[in-house]
Amino acid sequence: MRKRLALSHLPTPIQRPRRLADALGVDLYVKRDDMTAGAEAGNKIRKLEYLLAAAREEGADCVLTCGGLQSNHARATALLCASLGLRAVLFLRTADPSAAAPLEGNALLDRLAGAEIRLISPEAYLDREAVMAEAAAEIRAAGGRPYVIPEGGSNGLGALGYVRAMEEIRKQLDLGIAGGKPFDVIVHACGSGGTAAGTALGASLHQVAGEVRAMAVCEDRATFARVVLAIMDHARSLDARLGAPAHLVIDDSAKGPAYAVSTPEQRARILKVARLSGLILDPVYTGKAFSGLWDMAERGELSGKRVLFLHTGGLPGLLAQGTSFADVL
């Protein structure tokens, strides 16, 4: 077994938002992975439990990673590194790298945690692996011991966090939670592929669900198909128990105009979900994913199925986009 740091508050609950489920006409449950921790909560912490364990095992004193300006992964990395006494260097994509990181949302939490933020252009971000490798070499030459974590923590090692999450769900089902039976489909947001890979592999291994629907929030189906397959291959090389995944559908129908840009309809649905259930979704990840689930329900594709929505967090990103909700509030 791969080493893991216990950084999360587990198990996260599985809840049935009855009024929301009735409104959609869906047998709906929600896995509350927005409750994995405090300010560092969300799906990324499950991946970082393995990745930061590897960093410590290698004797690292500095962790480098990357993401968008309001990256949930970067925020979780910054906060967890602070708790472990590790330096964090974040390469964040923004249209104006000459500006300072804003004092709002995830970027504010990055700064509170003492992370070093290096803003880079979208063009430079295309070569993010080379950018981080060069920075790691410079840190190593200065006597530091860097460890590089890819975007979203999405590699085979990070994906083991969601293999383990599926084992957690299996144990909850065995206790009679959520009806005690496997789900027909798990729906979640997909931004870098690691959660999809781990969920599909783990859902099959632990007989949690026959299908995983990964709702892309950026890129297209073909791109994520390649990425997720590569991550699954890497995960299998690390855990011999892993075999064929559950049926994985990558759905790019709800990705919206661009990464971190939602449609008015998606924002209206975020509002409706909050008022029907008290669940808070964000316009970058979970709001888009749930909007895709909503579309499936309206088309009748979820009729008679047991559905689990994996709530991957993202509250700070929502708070950084408050003004975009003026059209629906």
Tab-separated table of C-alpha atoms in Angstrom:
chain	number	residue	atom	x	y	z
A	1	MET	CA	0.000	0.000	0.000
A	2	ARG	CA	1.157	3.524	-0.770
A	3	LYS	CA	1.849	5.786	2.171
A	4	ARG	CA	-0.855	8.310	2.989
A	5	LEU	CA	-1.096	11.240	5.362
A	6	ALA	CA	-4.370	11.479	7.304
A	7	LEU	CA	-5.300	15.079	6.448
A	8	SER	CA	-9.072	14.782	5.888
A	9	HIS	CA	-12.124	14.590	8.136
A	10	LEU	CA	-13.467	11.218	7.011
A	11	PRO	CA	-15.801	9.643	6.199
A	12	THR	CA	-17.693	12.481	4.583
A	13	PRO	CA	-21.460	12.018	4.788
A	14	ILE	CA	-23.799	10.845	2.056
A	15	GLN	CA	-26.986	12.889	2.187
A	16	ARG	CA	-30.310	12.835	0.363
A	17	PRO	CA	-31.507	16.378	-0.465
A	18	ARG	CA	-35.176	15.404	-0.551
A	19	ARG	CA	-36.710	18.632	-1.901
A	20	LEU	CA	-34.095	18.894	-4.648
A	21	ALA	CA	-34.454	15.214	-5.530
A	22	ASP	CA	-38.238	15.566	-5.745
A	23	ALA	CA	-37.941	18.674	-7.935
A	24	LEU	CA	-35.717	16.815	-10.376
A	25	GLY	CA	-37.620	13.530	-10.154
A	26	VAL	CA	-34.367	11.715	-9.393
A	27	ASP	CA	-33.360	9.269	-6.654
A	28	LEU	CA	-30.497	11.577	-5.755
A	29	TYR	CA	-27.812	11.374	-3.096
A	30	VAL	CA	-24.838	13.683	-2.493
A	31	LYS	CA	-21.392	12.652	-1.245
A	32	ARG	CA	-20.277	15.713	0.715
A	33	ASP	CA	-16.607	15.941	-0.210
A	34	ASP	CA	-16.942	19.678	0.261
A	35	MET	CA	-16.694	18.650	3.941
A	36	THR	CA	-13.344	16.843	3.819
A	37	ALA	CA	-11.723	19.528	6.000
A	38	GLY	CA	-11.885	23.226	6.881
A	39	ALA	CA	-10.615	25.900	4.506
A	40	GLU	CA	-8.604	23.267	2.629
A	41	ALA	CA	-11.723	21.167	1.959
A	42	GLY	CA	-12.778	19.666	-1.354
A	43	ASN	CA	-11.735	16.759	-3.503
A	44	LYS	CA	-8.093	17.801	-3.796
A	45	ILE	CA	-7.232	16.904	-0.225
A	46	ARG	CA	-7.833	13.195	-0.879
A	47	LYS	CA	-5.204	13.309	-3.638
A	48	LEU	CA	-2.821	15.397	-1.569
A	49	GLU	CA	-2.871	12.851	1.238
A	50	TYR	CA	-0.882	10.571	-1.061
A	51	LEU	CA	1.136	13.202	-2.887
A	52	LEU	CA	2.320	15.021	0.228
A	53	ALA	CA	3.142	11.682	1.859
A	54	ALA	CA	5.427	11.004	-1.114
A	55	ALA	CA	6.937	14.483	-0.783
A	56	ARG	CA	7.751	13.895	2.879
A	57	GLU	CA	9.108	10.419	2.155
A	58	GLU	CA	11.507	11.986	-0.347
A	59	GLY	CA	12.606	14.545	2.230
A	60	ALA	CA	11.131	17.510	0.350
A	61	ASP	CA	11.060	20.920	1.971
A	62	CYS	CA	9.286	22.682	-0.908
A	63	VAL	CA	6.236	21.764	-2.993
A	64	LEU	CA	5.573	23.215	-6.442
A	65	THR	CA	2.225	23.009	-8.186
A	66	CYS	CA	0.028	24.946	-10.601
A	67	GLY	CA	-3.496	25.932	-11.569
A	68	GLY	CA	-5.762	28.803	-12.476
A	69	LEU	CA	-5.668	32.023	-10.515
A	70	GLN	CA	-8.494	30.771	-8.261
A	71	SER	CA	-7.309	27.154	-8.201
A	72	ASN	CA	-8.893	24.998	-5.486
A	73	HIS	CA	-5.987	22.589	-5.767
A	74	ALA	CA	-3.396	25.321	-5.276
A	75	ARG	CA	-5.300	26.616	-2.237
A	76	ALA	CA	-5.506	23.165	-0.653
A	77	THR	CA	-1.807	22.606	-1.359
A	78	ALA	CA	-0.837	25.963	0.182
A	79	LEU	CA	-2.827	25.361	3.372
A	80	LEU	CA	-1.698	21.773	3.825
A	81	CYS	CA	1.921	22.704	3.190
A	82	ALA	CA	1.626	25.382	5.871
A	83	SER	CA	0.313	22.776	8.313
A	84	LEU	CA	3.215	20.445	7.485
A	85	GLY	CA	5.917	23.115	7.564
A	86	LEU	CA	6.621	22.915	3.841
A	87	ARG	CA	7.257	25.837	1.523
A	88	ALA	CA	4.683	26.097	-1.284
A	89	VAL	CA	5.338	27.658	-4.694
A	90	LEU	CA	2.238	28.139	-6.847
A	91	PHE	CA	2.259	28.848	-10.581
A	92	LEU	CA	-1.109	30.438	-11.284
A	93	ARG	CA	-2.484	31.208	-14.740
A	94	THR	CA	-3.853	34.694	-15.336
A	95	ALA	CA	-4.403	37.031	-18.260
A	96	ASP	CA	-2.352	39.748	-16.532
A	97	PRO	CA	0.759	38.252	-14.882
A	98	SER	CA	2.050	41.740	-14.073
A	99	ALA	CA	-0.756	42.333	-11.558
A	100	ALA	CA	-0.680	41.173	-7.960
A	101	ALA	CA	-2.712	38.128	-6.935
A	102	PRO	CA	-6.107	39.377	-5.703
A	103	LEU	CA	-7.113	39.484	-2.069
A	104	GLU	CA	-10.191	37.350	-2.618
A	105	GLY	CA	-11.265	33.737	-2.929
A	106	ASN	CA	-8.655	31.018	-3.161
A	107	ALA	CA	-5.883	33.507	-3.939
A	108	LEU	CA	-6.490	35.237	-0.611
A	109	LEU	CA	-6.176	31.903	1.199
A	110	ASP	CA	-2.970	31.143	-0.738
A	111	ARG	CA	-1.507	34.408	0.502
A	112	LEU	CA	-2.688	33.891	4.071
A	113	ALA	CA	-0.947	30.504	4.044
A	114	GLY	CA	2.323	32.144	3.019
A	115	ALA	CA	2.588	30.475	-0.372
A	116	GLU	CA	4.901	32.000	-2.968
A	117	ILE	CA	2.687	32.921	-5.914
A	118	ARG	CA	4.177	33.170	-9.385
A	119	LEU	CA	1.661	34.447	-11.923
A	120	ILE	CA	2.143	33.217	-15.475
A	121	SER	CA	0.383	33.886	-18.756
A	122	PRO	CA	-1.933	31.378	-20.454
A	123	GLU	CA	0.756	30.931	-23.124
A	124	ALA	CA	3.432	30.110	-20.562
A	125	TYR	CA	0.990	27.829	-18.745
A	126	LEU	CA	0.813	25.553	-21.776
A	127	ASP	CA	4.384	24.538	-20.859
A	128	ARG	CA	3.652	24.342	-17.129
A	129	GLU	CA	5.494	21.055	-16.628
A	130	ALA	CA	8.675	22.535	-18.083
A	131	VAL	CA	8.175	25.754	-16.108
A	132	MET	CA	7.888	23.838	-12.839
A	133	ALA	CA	10.782	21.538	-13.713
A	134	GLU	CA	13.021	24.558	-14.345
A	135	ALA	CA	11.958	26.150	-11.060
A	136	ALA	CA	12.580	22.888	-9.222
A	137	ALA	CA	16.080	22.700	-10.710
A	138	GLU	CA	16.804	26.235	-9.494
A	139	ILE	CA	15.564	25.397	-5.996
A	140	ARG	CA	17.649	22.223	-5.974
A	141	ALA	CA	20.743	24.137	-7.088
A	142	ALA	CA	20.217	26.530	-4.168
A	143	GLY	CA	20.169	23.620	-1.718
A	144	GLY	CA	16.422	23.060	-1.505
A	145	ARG	CA	14.552	19.779	-1.907
A	146	PRO	CA	11.565	20.379	-4.205
A	147	TYR	CA	8.677	18.072	-5.008
A	148	VAL	CA	6.502	18.814	-8.052
A	149	ILE	CA	2.773	18.054	-8.031
A	150	PRO	CA	0.964	18.253	-11.388
A	151	GLU	CA	-2.121	20.346	-12.091
A	152	GLY	CA	-5.006	19.243	-9.887
A	153	GLY	CA	-2.848	16.607	-8.211
A	154	SER	CA	-3.941	14.505	-11.154
A	155	ASN	CA	-1.566	11.623	-11.678
A	156	GLY	CA	-1.800	7.953	-10.770
A	157	LEU	CA	-0.683	8.513	-7.191
A	158	GLY	CA	-3.183	11.307	-6.614
A	159	ALA	CA	-5.964	9.237	-8.196
A	160	LEU	CA	-5.541	6.660	-5.431
A	161	GLY	CA	-7.300	9.172	-3.203
A	162	TYR	CA	-10.529	8.549	-5.088
A	163	VAL	CA	-10.008	4.814	-5.235
A	164	ARG	CA	-9.971	5.051	-1.452
A	165	ALA	CA	-13.025	7.325	-1.497
A	166	MET	CA	-14.956	4.601	-3.306
A	167	GLU	CA	-13.901	2.122	-0.618
A	168	GLU	CA	-15.273	4.599	1.929
A	169	ILE	CA	-18.602	4.718	0.078
A	170	ARG	CA	-18.704	0.908	-0.053
A	171	LYS	CA	-18.372	0.783	3.737
A	172	GLN	CA	-21.145	3.368	4.097
A	173	LEU	CA	-23.426	1.329	1.838
A	174	ASP	CA	-22.622	-1.814	3.836
A	175	LEU	CA	-23.850	0.023	6.935
A	176	GLY	CA	-27.173	0.669	5.194
A	177	ILE	CA	-26.495	4.335	4.441
A	178	ALA	CA	-28.134	5.711	1.266
A	179	GLY	CA	-30.318	2.647	0.936
A	180	GLY	CA	-27.431	0.219	1.228
A	181	LYS	CA	-27.316	-0.585	-2.496
A	182	PRO	CA	-24.807	0.374	-5.197
A	183	PHE	CA	-25.551	3.437	-7.297
A	184	ASP	CA	-26.322	3.287	-10.981
A	185	VAL	CA	-24.265	6.382	-11.776
A	186	ILE	CA	-21.871	8.761	-10.017
A	187	VAL	CA	-21.734	12.315	-11.422
A	188	HIS	CA	-18.891	14.733	-10.694
A	189	ALA	CA	-16.982	17.700	-12.101
A	190	CYS	CA	-13.855	17.001	-14.133
A	191	GLY	CA	-11.125	19.635	-14.446
A	192	SER	CA	-7.867	17.681	-14.660
A	193	GLY	CA	-8.906	14.018	-14.798
A	194	GLY	CA	-7.574	12.588	-11.540
A	195	THR	CA	-10.892	12.362	-9.729
A	196	ALA	CA	-12.481	10.706	-12.772
A	197	ALA	CA	-9.697	8.139	-13.014
A	198	GLY	CA	-9.762	7.232	-9.332
A	199	THR	CA	-13.544	7.206	-9.113
A	200	ALA	CA	-13.955	4.948	-12.156
A	201	LEU	CA	-11.288	2.507	-10.962
A	202	GLY	CA	-12.517	2.528	-7.376
A	203	ALA	CA	-16.205	2.278	-8.269
A	204	SER	CA	-15.430	-0.925	-10.142
A	205	LEU	CA	-13.065	-2.380	-7.527
A	206	HIS	CA	-15.462	-1.759	-4.654
A	207	GLN	CA	-18.712	-2.316	-6.606
A	208	VAL	CA	-20.052	1.132	-5.813
A	209	ALA	CA	-21.495	2.093	-9.220
A	210	GLY	CA	-21.663	0.765	-12.749
A	211	GLU	CA	-21.181	4.137	-14.421
A	212	VAL	CA	-19.216	7.294	-13.715
A	213	ARG	CA	-20.226	10.488	-15.519
A	214	ALA	CA	-17.367	13.011	-15.477
A	215	MET	CA	-18.687	16.455	-16.407
A	216	ALA	CA	-15.870	18.368	-18.098
A	217	VAL	CA	-15.546	22.003	-17.024
A	218	CYS	CA	-12.903	22.774	-19.643
A	219	GLU	CA	-11.345	21.044	-22.650
A	220	ASP	CA	-13.328	18.472	-24.626
A	221	ARG	CA	-14.249	14.796	-24.414
A	222	ALA	CA	-11.367	13.585	-26.567
A	223	THR	CA	-8.756	15.493	-24.569
A	224	PHE	CA	-10.008	14.211	-21.220
A	225	ALA	CA	-10.330	10.670	-22.553
A	226	ARG	CA	-6.604	10.642	-23.300
A	227	VAL	CA	-5.698	12.261	-19.988
A	228	VAL	CA	-7.860	9.982	-17.853
A	229	LEU	CA	-6.672	6.807	-19.576
A	230	ALA	CA	-3.041	7.778	-18.920
A	231	ILE	CA	-3.798	8.474	-15.243
A	232	MET	CA	-5.595	5.141	-14.875
A	233	ASP	CA	-2.626	3.308	-16.397
A	234	HIS	CA	-0.311	5.034	-13.917
A	235	ALA	CA	-2.628	4.210	-10.997
A	236	ARG	CA	-2.715	0.539	-11.976
A	237	SER	CA	1.081	0.457	-11.926
A	238	LEU	CA	0.919	1.601	-8.291
A	239	ASP	CA	-1.906	-0.647	-7.066
A	240	ALA	CA	-2.108	-4.196	-8.386
A	241	ARG	CA	-5.738	-4.550	-7.239
A	242	LEU	CA	-6.966	-2.127	-9.883
A	243	GLY	CA	-8.457	-3.625	-13.003
A	244	ALA	CA	-11.037	-2.457	-15.513
A	245	PRO	CA	-12.843	0.766	-14.524
A	246	ALA	CA	-16.559	1.272	-14.236
A	247	HIS	CA	-18.138	2.526	-17.446
A	248	LEU	CA	-16.733	6.051	-17.729
A	249	VAL	CA	-18.578	8.696	-19.723
A	250	ILE	CA	-16.832	12.013	-20.201
A	251	ASP	CA	-19.497	14.593	-20.901
A	252	ASP	CA	-18.492	18.059	-22.146
A	253	SER	CA	-22.025	19.351	-22.690
A	254	ALA	CA	-22.025	21.587	-19.593
A	255	LYS	CA	-18.526	23.054	-19.704
A	256	GLY	CA	-19.881	26.517	-20.533
A	257	PRO	CA	-18.141	29.307	-22.464
A	258	ALA	CA	-14.693	28.736	-20.907
A	259	TYR	CA	-12.917	27.498	-17.803
A	260	ALA	CA	-14.272	29.355	-14.735
A	261	VAL	CA	-16.970	31.029	-16.880
A	262	SER	CA	-20.551	29.833	-16.366
A	263	THR	CA	-23.762	30.495	-18.277
A	264	PRO	CA	-26.749	32.443	-16.880
A	265	GLU	CA	-28.715	29.177	-16.795
A	266	GLN	CA	-25.984	27.465	-14.767
A	267	ARG	CA	-25.938	30.342	-12.286
A	268	ALA	CA	-29.742	30.214	-12.034
A	269	ARG	CA	-29.521	26.517	-11.245
A	270	ILE	CA	-26.858	27.134	-8.576
A	271	LEU	CA	-29.387	29.505	-6.993
A	272	LYS	CA	-32.221	26.951	-7.230
A	273	VAL	CA	-30.061	24.196	-5.716
A	274	ALA	CA	-29.163	26.430	-2.777
A	275	ARG	CA	-32.808	27.330	-2.148
A	276	LEU	CA	-34.093	23.782	-2.482
A	277	SER	CA	-31.377	22.061	-0.481
A	278	GLY	CA	-28.965	24.470	1.195
A	279	LEU	CA	-26.184	22.948	-0.917
A	280	ILE	CA	-23.738	25.540	-2.195
A	281	LEU	CA	-22.262	24.860	-5.628
A	282	ASP	CA	-19.640	26.946	-7.412
A	283	PRO	CA	-19.636	28.350	-10.970
A	284	VAL	CA	-16.290	26.772	-11.884
A	285	TYR	CA	-16.788	23.072	-11.080
A	286	THR	CA	-19.762	21.744	-9.135
A	287	GLY	CA	-22.298	24.185	-10.580
A	288	LYS	CA	-21.460	23.097	-14.096
A	289	ALA	CA	-21.442	19.413	-13.150
A	290	PHE	CA	-24.807	19.613	-11.413
A	291	SER	CA	-26.234	21.548	-14.330
A	292	GLY	CA	-25.208	18.610	-16.502
A	293	LEU	CA	-26.973	16.258	-14.083
A	294	TRP	CA	-30.044	18.512	-14.280
A	295	ASP	CA	-30.021	18.251	-18.076
A	296	MET	CA	-29.810	14.462	-17.822
A	297	ALA	CA	-32.795	14.460	-15.482
A	298	GLU	CA	-34.850	16.628	-17.841
A	299	ARG	CA	-34.072	14.255	-20.721
A	300	GLY	CA	-35.291	11.320	-18.627
A	301	GLU	CA	-31.871	9.657	-18.621
A	302	LEU	CA	-31.869	9.233	-14.838
A	303	SER	CA	-35.392	7.829	-14.502
A	304	GLY	CA	-35.414	4.842	-12.151
A	305	LYS	CA	-31.692	5.195	-11.395
A	306	ARG	CA	-29.914	5.689	-8.108
A	307	VAL	CA	-27.669	8.718	-8.603
A	308	LEU	CA	-24.760	9.922	-6.474
A	309	PHE	CA	-23.494	13.452	-7.016
A	310	LEU	CA	-19.928	13.865	-5.803
A	311	HIS	CA	-19.725	17.372	-4.324
A	312	THR	CA	-16.070	18.321	-4.784
A	313	GLY	CA	-16.203	21.709	-3.021
A	314	GLY	CA	-15.084	25.060	-4.435
A	315	LEU	CA	-16.728	27.588	-2.099
A	316	PRO	CA	-13.852	30.141	-2.228
A	317	GLY	CA	-14.110	30.233	-6.023
A	318	LEU	CA	-17.798	31.084	-5.732
A	319	LEU	CA	-17.042	33.920	-3.320
A	320	ALA	CA	-14.562	35.367	-5.808
A	321	GLN	CA	-17.324	35.549	-8.459
A	322	GLY	CA	-20.122	37.103	-6.438
A	323	THR	CA	-20.830	39.912	-8.885
A	324	SER	CA	-21.510	37.425	-11.682
A	325	PHE	CA	-24.689	36.407	-9.835
A	326	ALA	CA	-26.260	39.853	-10.130
A	327	ASP	CA	-28.325	38.595	-13.076
A	328	VAL	CA	-30.025	35.850	-11.051
A	329	LEU	CA	-30.305	37.293	-7.548
